[in-house]
Amino acid sequence: MQTPAYDTDNIFAKILRGEMPCFKVYEDDTVLAFMDIMPRGEGHCLVIPKAACRNMLDASPETISHVHQAAQKVAHAALEVFRADGITIQQFNEDAGGQEVYHYHVHVIPRHEGKRMGPAGVMGDMEAIKANGEKLAGVLN
Ligand code: AMP
């Protein structure tokens, strides 16, 4: 299978261009991290590259490295802020791989002992997401 071309109108590209809002938790020259609006756990956030790529399959090694280094940074912050016991990292590639938004992204999901991850696709409480984003941003910036 050949990876399809990058679509510049995807939601995360719009967030990067400032055309759509997000609850930002971290940003540097190469990546942006923001809260997932359908969180599968308290503090669920996403790390995306500023480089235009669809997923891991067309990302450069440098971009993959930047995204995962930032994911590690966010994960450490989440462990502290949410007193998490662990972190689940998820990353989906293409439709068959579970991908829904076609701009490369890594999910960082704080986990607590004995607590299952929530369902996908359920809109979260925006006030709670905003508050969690502010907590994370507070230790990351
Ligand atoms: P996937 O491509 O399967 O990794 O899923 C895309 C993820 O992006 C899902 O977890 C959605 O909840 C999340 N998502 C979609 N739109 C937005 C948005 N505007 N802001 C934050 N998260 C989003």
CSV table of N, CA and C and ligand atoms in Angstrom, one decimal:
chain,number,residue,atom,x,y,z
A,1,MET,N,0.8,-1.2,0.0
A,1,MET,CA,0.0,0.0,0.0
A,1,MET,C,0.9,1.3,0.0
A,2,GLN,N,0.5,2.2,-0.8
A,2,GLN,CA,1.3,3.5,-0.9
A,2,GLN,C,0.5,4.5,0.0
A,3,THR,N,1.3,5.2,0.9
A,3,THR,CA,0.6,6.2,1.8
A,3,THR,C,0.0,7.3,1.0
A,4,PRO,N,-1.3,7.6,1.2
A,4,PRO,CA,-1.9,8.7,0.4
A,4,PRO,C,-1.2,10.1,0.7
A,5,ALA,N,-1.5,11.1,-0.1
A,5,ALA,CA,-0.9,12.4,0.1
A,5,ALA,C,-1.5,13.1,1.4
A,6,TYR,N,-0.7,14.0,2.0
A,6,TYR,CA,-1.1,14.7,3.1
A,6,TYR,C,-2.2,15.7,2.7
A,7,ASP,N,-3.3,15.7,3.6
A,7,ASP,CA,-4.4,16.7,3.3
A,7,ASP,C,-4.3,17.9,4.2
A,8,THR,N,-4.0,19.0,3.6
A,8,THR,CA,-3.8,20.2,4.4
A,8,THR,C,-5.0,20.8,5.2
A,9,ASP,N,-6.2,20.2,4.9
A,9,ASP,CA,-7.4,20.6,5.5
A,9,ASP,C,-7.8,19.8,6.7
A,10,ASN,N,-6.9,18.9,7.2
A,10,ASN,CA,-7.3,18.0,8.3
A,10,ASN,C,-7.4,18.9,9.6
A,11,ILE,N,-8.1,18.4,10.6
A,11,ILE,CA,-8.3,19.2,11.8
A,11,ILE,C,-7.1,19.7,12.5
A,12,PHE,N,-6.1,18.8,12.6
A,12,PHE,CA,-4.9,19.2,13.3
A,12,PHE,C,-4.0,20.2,12.5
A,13,ALA,N,-4.1,20.1,11.2
A,13,ALA,CA,-3.4,21.2,10.4
A,13,ALA,C,-4.1,22.5,10.7
A,14,LYS,N,-5.4,22.5,10.9
A,14,LYS,CA,-6.1,23.8,11.2
A,14,LYS,C,-5.7,24.3,12.6
A,15,ILE,N,-5.6,23.4,13.5
A,15,ILE,CA,-5.1,23.8,14.8
A,15,ILE,C,-3.7,24.4,14.8
A,16,LEU,N,-2.9,23.7,14.0
A,16,LEU,CA,-1.5,24.3,13.9
A,16,LEU,C,-1.5,25.7,13.2
A,17,ARG,N,-2.4,25.9,12.3
A,17,ARG,CA,-2.5,27.2,11.7
A,17,ARG,C,-3.2,28.3,12.5
A,18,GLY,N,-3.8,27.8,13.6
A,18,GLY,CA,-4.6,28.7,14.5
A,18,GLY,C,-6.0,29.0,14.0
A,19,GLU,N,-6.4,28.1,13.1
A,19,GLU,CA,-7.8,28.3,12.5
A,19,GLU,C,-8.8,27.5,13.3
A,20,MET,N,-8.4,26.6,14.2
A,20,MET,CA,-9.3,25.9,15.1
A,20,MET,C,-8.6,26.0,16.5
A,21,PRO,N,-9.5,26.1,17.6
A,21,PRO,CA,-8.9,26.2,18.9
A,21,PRO,C,-8.4,24.9,19.5
A,22,CYS,N,-7.6,25.0,20.5
A,22,CYS,CA,-7.2,23.8,21.2
A,22,CYS,C,-6.8,24.2,22.6
A,23,PHE,N,-6.7,23.2,23.5
A,23,PHE,CA,-6.2,23.4,24.9
A,23,PHE,C,-4.7,23.0,24.8
A,24,LYS,N,-3.9,24.0,24.5
A,24,LYS,CA,-2.5,23.7,24.4
A,24,LYS,C,-1.8,23.4,25.7
A,25,VAL,N,-0.9,22.4,25.7
A,25,VAL,CA,-0.2,22.1,27.0
A,25,VAL,C,1.3,22.3,26.8
A,26,TYR,N,1.8,22.2,25.5
A,26,TYR,CA,3.2,22.4,25.3
A,26,TYR,C,3.5,22.7,23.8
A,27,GLU,N,4.5,23.5,23.6
A,27,GLU,CA,4.9,23.8,22.2
A,27,GLU,C,6.3,24.1,22.1
A,28,ASP,N,7.0,23.6,21.1
A,28,ASP,CA,8.4,24.1,20.8
A,28,ASP,C,8.5,24.2,19.3
A,29,ASP,N,9.7,24.3,18.7
A,29,ASP,CA,9.9,24.6,17.3
A,29,ASP,C,9.3,23.5,16.4
A,30,THR,N,9.3,22.3,17.0
A,30,THR,CA,8.9,21.1,16.1
A,30,THR,C,7.6,20.4,16.4
A,31,VAL,N,7.1,20.7,17.6
A,31,VAL,CA,5.9,19.9,18.0
A,31,VAL,C,4.9,20.8,18.8
A,32,LEU,N,3.6,20.4,18.8
A,32,LEU,CA,2.6,21.0,19.6
A,32,LEU,C,1.9,19.8,20.4
A,33,ALA,N,1.6,20.1,21.6
A,33,ALA,CA,0.8,19.1,22.4
A,33,ALA,C,-0.5,19.8,23.0
A,34,PHE,N,-1.6,19.1,22.9
A,34,PHE,CA,-2.9,19.7,23.3
A,34,PHE,C,-3.8,18.6,23.8
A,35,MET,N,-4.8,19.0,24.5
A,35,MET,CA,-5.7,18.0,25.1
A,35,MET,C,-6.6,17.4,24.0
A,36,ASP,N,-6.9,16.1,24.2
A,36,ASP,CA,-7.8,15.4,23.4
A,36,ASP,C,-9.2,15.7,23.9
A,37,ILE,N,-10.1,16.1,23.0
A,37,ILE,CA,-11.5,16.5,23.4
A,37,ILE,C,-12.4,15.3,23.7
A,38,MET,N,-11.9,14.1,23.3
A,38,MET,CA,-12.7,12.9,23.6
A,38,MET,C,-11.8,12.0,24.5
A,39,PRO,N,-11.5,12.5,25.7
A,39,PRO,CA,-10.4,11.8,26.5
A,39,PRO,C,-10.8,10.4,26.9
A,40,ARG,N,-9.9,9.5,26.8
A,40,ARG,CA,-10.1,8.1,27.2
A,40,ARG,C,-9.6,7.9,28.7
A,41,GLY,N,-9.2,9.0,29.3
A,41,GLY,CA,-8.7,9.0,30.7
A,41,GLY,C,-8.4,10.5,31.0
A,42,GLU,N,-8.4,10.7,32.3
A,42,GLU,CA,-8.1,12.1,32.8
A,42,GLU,C,-6.7,12.5,32.3
A,43,GLY,N,-6.6,13.6,31.6
A,43,GLY,CA,-5.3,14.1,31.2
A,43,GLY,C,-4.9,13.6,29.8
A,44,HIS,N,-5.8,12.9,29.1
A,44,HIS,CA,-5.4,12.4,27.8
A,44,HIS,C,-5.1,13.6,26.8
A,45,CYS,N,-3.9,13.5,26.3
A,45,CYS,CA,-3.5,14.6,25.3
A,45,CYS,C,-2.8,14.0,24.1
A,46,LEU,N,-2.6,14.8,23.2
A,46,LEU,CA,-2.0,14.4,21.9
A,46,LEU,C,-0.7,15.3,21.6
A,47,VAL,N,0.3,14.6,21.0
A,47,VAL,CA,1.5,15.3,20.6
A,47,VAL,C,1.5,15.2,19.1
A,48,ILE,N,1.7,16.3,18.4
A,48,ILE,CA,1.7,16.3,16.9
A,48,ILE,C,3.0,17.1,16.5
A,49,PRO,N,3.5,16.7,15.3
A,49,PRO,CA,4.6,17.5,14.8
A,49,PRO,C,4.1,18.7,14.0
A,50,LYS,N,4.9,19.7,13.9
A,50,LYS,CA,4.6,20.8,13.1
A,50,LYS,C,4.8,20.5,11.6
A,51,ALA,N,5.6,19.5,11.3
A,51,ALA,CA,5.9,19.1,10.0
A,51,ALA,C,4.6,18.4,9.4
A,52,ALA,N,4.3,18.6,8.1
A,52,ALA,CA,3.1,18.1,7.5
A,52,ALA,C,3.4,16.6,7.2
A,53,CYS,N,2.8,15.7,8.0
A,53,CYS,CA,2.9,14.3,7.6
A,53,CYS,C,1.6,13.6,8.1
A,54,ARG,N,1.2,12.6,7.4
A,54,ARG,CA,-0.1,11.9,7.6
A,54,ARG,C,0.0,11.0,8.9
A,55,ASN,N,1.1,10.3,9.0
A,55,ASN,CA,1.2,9.4,10.2
A,55,ASN,C,2.7,8.9,10.2
A,56,MET,N,3.0,7.9,11.0
A,56,MET,CA,4.3,7.4,11.1
A,56,MET,C,4.9,6.9,9.8
A,57,LEU,N,4.1,6.5,8.9
A,57,LEU,CA,4.5,5.9,7.7
A,57,LEU,C,5.2,6.9,6.7
A,58,ASP,N,4.8,8.1,6.7
A,58,ASP,CA,5.4,9.1,5.9
A,58,ASP,C,6.2,10.2,6.6
A,59,ALA,N,6.3,10.0,8.0
A,59,ALA,CA,7.1,11.0,8.8
A,59,ALA,C,8.6,10.7,8.6
A,60,SER,N,9.4,11.7,8.7
A,60,SER,CA,10.8,11.5,8.7
A,60,SER,C,11.3,11.0,10.0
A,61,PRO,N,12.5,10.3,10.1
A,61,PRO,CA,13.0,9.9,11.4
A,61,PRO,C,13.1,11.0,12.4
A,62,GLU,N,13.5,12.2,11.9
A,62,GLU,CA,13.7,13.3,12.8
A,62,GLU,C,12.3,13.7,13.4
A,63,THR,N,11.3,13.7,12.6
A,63,THR,CA,9.9,14.1,13.1
A,63,THR,C,9.5,13.0,14.1
A,64,ILE,N,9.7,11.8,13.8
A,64,ILE,CA,9.3,10.7,14.8
A,64,ILE,C,10.0,10.9,16.1
A,65,SER,N,11.3,11.3,16.0
A,65,SER,CA,12.1,11.5,17.2
A,65,SER,C,11.6,12.7,18.0
A,66,HIS,N,11.3,13.8,17.3
A,66,HIS,CA,10.8,15.0,18.0
A,66,HIS,C,9.5,14.7,18.7
A,67,VAL,N,8.6,14.0,18.0
A,67,VAL,CA,7.3,13.7,18.6
A,67,VAL,C,7.4,12.8,19.8
A,68,HIS,N,8.2,11.8,19.7
A,68,HIS,CA,8.4,10.9,20.9
A,68,HIS,C,9.1,11.5,22.0
A,69,GLN,N,10.1,12.3,21.7
A,69,GLN,CA,10.8,13.0,22.8
A,69,GLN,C,9.8,13.9,23.6
A,70,ALA,N,8.9,14.6,22.8
A,70,ALA,CA,7.9,15.5,23.5
A,70,ALA,C,6.9,14.6,24.2
A,71,ALA,N,6.5,13.5,23.6
A,71,ALA,CA,5.6,12.6,24.3
A,71,ALA,C,6.1,12.1,25.7
A,72,GLN,N,7.4,11.9,25.7
A,72,GLN,CA,8.1,11.5,27.0
A,72,GLN,C,8.0,12.6,28.0
A,73,LYS,N,8.2,13.8,27.5
A,73,LYS,CA,8.2,15.0,28.4
A,73,LYS,C,6.8,15.2,29.0
A,74,VAL,N,5.8,15.1,28.1
A,74,VAL,CA,4.4,15.2,28.5
A,74,VAL,C,4.0,14.1,29.5
A,75,ALA,N,4.5,12.9,29.2
A,75,ALA,CA,4.2,11.8,30.0
A,75,ALA,C,4.7,12.0,31.4
A,76,HIS,N,5.9,12.5,31.5
A,76,HIS,CA,6.5,12.7,32.9
A,76,HIS,C,5.7,13.8,33.6
A,77,ALA,N,5.2,14.8,32.9
A,77,ALA,CA,4.4,15.8,33.5
A,77,ALA,C,3.1,15.2,34.0
A,78,ALA,N,2.5,14.4,33.1
A,78,ALA,CA,1.2,13.8,33.4
A,78,ALA,C,1.3,12.8,34.7
A,79,LEU,N,2.4,12.1,34.8
A,79,LEU,CA,2.6,11.3,36.0
A,79,LEU,C,2.5,12.1,37.2
A,80,GLU,N,3.2,13.3,37.1
A,80,GLU,CA,3.3,14.1,38.3
A,80,GLU,C,1.9,14.8,38.6
A,81,VAL,N,1.3,15.4,37.6
A,81,VAL,CA,0.1,16.2,37.8
A,81,VAL,C,-1.1,15.4,38.1
A,82,PHE,N,-1.2,14.2,37.5
A,82,PHE,CA,-2.4,13.4,37.7
A,82,PHE,C,-2.1,12.2,38.7
A,83,ARG,N,-0.9,12.3,39.3
A,83,ARG,CA,-0.5,11.2,40.2
A,83,ARG,C,-0.8,9.8,39.5
A,84,ALA,N,-0.5,9.7,38.2
A,84,ALA,CA,-0.7,8.5,37.5
A,84,ALA,C,0.3,7.4,37.8
A,85,ASP,N,-0.2,6.1,37.6
A,85,ASP,CA,0.7,5.0,37.9
A,85,ASP,C,1.4,4.5,36.7
A,86,GLY,N,0.9,5.0,35.5
A,86,GLY,CA,1.5,4.5,34.2
A,86,GLY,C,0.9,5.4,33.1
A,87,ILE,N,1.5,5.2,31.9
A,87,ILE,CA,1.1,6.0,30.8
A,87,ILE,C,0.9,5.0,29.6
A,88,THR,N,-0.2,5.2,28.9
A,88,THR,CA,-0.4,4.4,27.6
A,88,THR,C,-0.2,5.4,26.5
A,89,ILE,N,0.7,4.9,25.6
A,89,ILE,CA,1.0,5.6,24.3
A,89,ILE,C,0.2,4.9,23.2
A,90,GLN,N,-0.6,5.6,22.4
A,90,GLN,CA,-1.2,5.0,21.3
A,90,GLN,C,-0.9,5.8,20.0
A,91,GLN,N,-0.8,5.1,18.9
A,91,GLN,CA,-0.5,5.8,17.7
A,91,GLN,C,-1.0,5.0,16.5
A,92,PHE,N,-1.9,5.5,15.7
A,92,PHE,CA,-2.6,4.7,14.7
A,92,PHE,C,-2.2,5.2,13.3
A,93,ASN,N,-2.1,4.3,12.4
A,93,ASN,CA,-1.7,4.6,11.0
A,93,ASN,C,-2.7,4.0,10.0
A,94,GLU,N,-3.3,4.9,9.3
A,94,GLU,CA,-4.3,4.6,8.2
A,94,GLU,C,-5.6,4.0,8.8
A,95,ASP,N,-6.6,4.0,8.0
A,95,ASP,CA,-7.9,3.6,8.4
A,95,ASP,C,-7.9,2.2,9.1
A,96,ALA,N,-7.2,1.3,8.4
A,96,ALA,CA,-7.2,-0.1,8.9
A,96,ALA,C,-6.4,-0.2,10.2
A,97,GLY,N,-5.6,0.8,10.5
A,97,GLY,CA,-4.8,0.9,11.7
A,97,GLY,C,-5.5,1.7,12.8
A,98,GLY,N,-6.8,2.1,12.5
A,98,GLY,CA,-7.5,2.8,13.5
A,98,GLY,C,-7.4,4.4,13.5
A,99,GLN,N,-6.7,4.9,12.5
A,99,GLN,CA,-6.5,6.3,12.4
A,99,GLN,C,-7.8,7.1,11.9
A,100,GLU,N,-8.1,8.2,12.6
A,100,GLU,CA,-9.2,9.0,12.2
A,100,GLU,C,-8.8,10.4,11.7
A,101,VAL,N,-7.8,10.9,12.3
A,101,VAL,CA,-7.3,12.3,11.9
A,101,VAL,C,-6.0,12.1,11.2
A,102,TYR,N,-5.9,12.6,10.0
A,102,TYR,CA,-4.7,12.3,9.2
A,102,TYR,C,-3.6,13.3,9.2
A,103,HIS,N,-3.2,13.6,10.5
A,103,HIS,CA,-2.0,14.3,10.7
A,103,HIS,C,-1.3,13.5,11.9
A,104,TYR,N,-0.1,13.1,11.7
A,104,TYR,CA,0.6,12.3,12.6
A,104,TYR,C,0.4,12.7,14.0
A,105,HIS,N,0.0,11.8,14.9
A,105,HIS,CA,-0.1,12.2,16.3
A,105,HIS,C,0.1,11.0,17.2
A,106,VAL,N,0.5,11.3,18.4
A,106,VAL,CA,0.7,10.3,19.5
A,106,VAL,C,-0.2,10.6,20.6
A,107,HIS,N,-0.9,9.6,21.1
A,107,HIS,CA,-1.8,9.8,22.3
A,107,HIS,C,-1.0,9.6,23.5
A,108,VAL,N,-1.1,10.4,24.5
A,108,VAL,CA,-0.5,10.2,25.8
A,108,VAL,C,-1.6,10.1,26.8
A,109,ILE,N,-1.8,8.9,27.4
A,109,ILE,CA,-3.0,8.7,28.3
A,109,ILE,C,-2.5,8.3,29.7
A,110,PRO,N,-2.7,9.1,30.7
A,110,PRO,CA,-2.3,8.8,32.0
A,110,PRO,C,-3.2,7.6,32.5
A,111,ARG,N,-2.6,6.7,33.2
A,111,ARG,CA,-3.4,5.5,33.7
A,111,ARG,C,-3.2,5.3,35.2
A,112,HIS,N,-4.3,4.8,35.8
A,112,HIS,CA,-4.2,4.5,37.2
A,112,HIS,C,-4.5,3.0,37.5
A,113,GLU,N,-3.8,2.5,38.4
A,113,GLU,CA,-3.9,1.0,38.7
A,113,GLU,C,-5.3,0.6,38.9
A,114,GLY,N,-5.7,-0.4,38.2
A,114,GLY,CA,-7.1,-1.0,38.3
A,114,GLY,C,-8.2,-0.2,37.6
A,115,LYS,N,-7.8,0.9,36.9
A,115,LYS,CA,-8.8,1.6,36.2
A,115,LYS,C,-8.7,1.4,34.7
A,116,ARG,N,-9.8,1.0,34.1
A,116,ARG,CA,-9.8,0.7,32.6
A,116,ARG,C,-9.8,2.0,31.9
A,117,MET,N,-9.3,2.0,30.6
A,117,MET,CA,-9.4,3.1,29.8
A,117,MET,C,-10.8,3.3,29.3
A,118,GLY,N,-11.3,4.6,29.2
A,118,GLY,CA,-12.7,4.8,28.8
A,118,GLY,C,-12.8,4.6,27.3
A,119,PRO,N,-14.1,4.6,26.8
A,119,PRO,CA,-14.4,4.3,25.4
A,119,PRO,C,-13.8,5.5,24.5
A,120,ALA,N,-13.6,5.1,23.3
A,120,ALA,CA,-13.2,6.1,22.3
A,120,ALA,C,-14.4,6.9,21.7
A,121,GLY,N,-14.2,8.1,21.3
A,121,GLY,CA,-15.3,8.8,20.5
A,121,GLY,C,-16.4,9.4,21.4
A,122,VAL,N,-16.1,9.6,22.7
A,122,VAL,CA,-17.1,10.2,23.6
A,122,VAL,C,-16.6,11.6,24.0
A,123,MET,N,-17.4,12.6,23.6
A,123,MET,CA,-16.9,14.0,23.9
A,123,MET,C,-16.8,14.2,25.4
A,124,GLY,N,-15.7,14.8,25.8
A,124,GLY,CA,-15.5,15.0,27.2
A,124,GLY,C,-16.1,16.3,27.7
A,125,ASP,N,-16.0,16.5,29.0
A,125,ASP,CA,-16.5,17.8,29.7
A,125,ASP,C,-15.4,18.9,29.4
A,126,MET,N,-15.8,19.9,28.7
A,126,MET,CA,-14.8,20.9,28.2
A,126,MET,C,-14.2,21.6,29.4
A,127,GLU,N,-14.9,21.9,30.4
A,127,GLU,CA,-14.4,22.6,31.6
A,127,GLU,C,-13.3,21.7,32.3
A,128,ALA,N,-13.6,20.4,32.4
A,128,ALA,CA,-12.6,19.5,33.0
A,128,ALA,C,-11.4,19.4,32.1
A,129,ILE,N,-11.6,19.3,30.8
A,129,ILE,CA,-10.5,19.2,29.9
A,129,ILE,C,-9.6,20.4,30.0
A,130,LYS,N,-10.2,21.6,30.0
A,130,LYS,CA,-9.5,22.8,30.1
A,130,LYS,C,-8.7,22.9,31.4
A,131,ALA,N,-9.3,22.5,32.5
A,131,ALA,CA,-8.6,22.5,33.8
A,131,ALA,C,-7.4,21.6,33.8
A,132,ASN,N,-7.6,20.4,33.2
A,132,ASN,CA,-6.5,19.4,33.1
A,132,ASN,C,-5.4,19.9,32.2
A,133,GLY,N,-5.8,20.6,31.1
A,133,GLY,CA,-4.8,21.2,30.3
A,133,GLY,C,-4.0,22.3,31.0
A,134,GLU,N,-4.6,23.0,31.7
A,134,GLU,CA,-3.9,24.1,32.5
A,134,GLU,C,-2.9,23.5,33.5
A,135,LYS,N,-3.4,22.4,34.1
A,135,LYS,CA,-2.5,21.8,35.1
A,135,LYS,C,-1.2,21.3,34.4
A,136,LEU,N,-1.4,20.6,33.3
A,136,LEU,CA,-0.2,20.1,32.5
A,136,LEU,C,0.7,21.2,32.0
A,137,ALA,N,0.0,22.2,31.4
A,137,ALA,CA,0.8,23.4,30.9
A,137,ALA,C,1.6,24.0,32.0
A,138,GLY,N,1.0,24.0,33.2
A,138,GLY,CA,1.7,24.7,34.4
A,138,GLY,C,3.0,24.0,34.7
A,139,VAL,N,3.2,22.8,34.5
A,139,VAL,CA,4.5,22.1,34.8
A,139,VAL,C,5.3,22.0,33.5
A,140,LEU,N,4.7,22.2,32.4
A,140,LEU,CA,5.5,22.0,31.1
A,140,LEU,C,6.1,23.3,30.6
A,141,ASN,N,5.6,24.4,31.0
A,141,ASN,CA,6.0,25.7,30.4
A,141,ASN,C,6.7,26.6,31.4
B,1,AMP,P1,-7.0,8.7,15.9
B,1,AMP,O1,-6.8,9.3,14.5
B,1,AMP,O2,-7.7,7.4,15.8
B,1,AMP,O3,-5.8,8.7,16.8
B,1,AMP,O4,-8.1,9.7,16.6
B,1,AMP,C1,-8.0,11.1,16.6
B,1,AMP,C2,-8.1,11.6,18.0
B,1,AMP,O5,-8.2,13.0,17.9
B,1,AMP,C3,-9.3,11.1,18.8
B,1,AMP,O6,-8.8,10.7,20.1
B,1,AMP,C4,-10.1,12.4,18.9
B,1,AMP,O7,-10.8,12.4,20.1
B,1,AMP,C5,-9.1,13.5,18.8
B,1,AMP,N1,-9.6,14.7,18.3
B,1,AMP,C6,-10.4,14.9,17.1
B,1,AMP,N2,-10.6,16.2,16.9
B,1,AMP,C7,-10.0,16.9,17.9
B,1,AMP,C8,-9.9,18.3,18.3
B,1,AMP,N3,-10.5,19.2,17.5
B,1,AMP,N4,-9.2,18.6,19.4
B,1,AMP,C9,-8.6,17.7,20.1
B,1,AMP,N5,-8.7,16.3,19.9
B,1,AMP,C10,-9.4,16.0,18.8
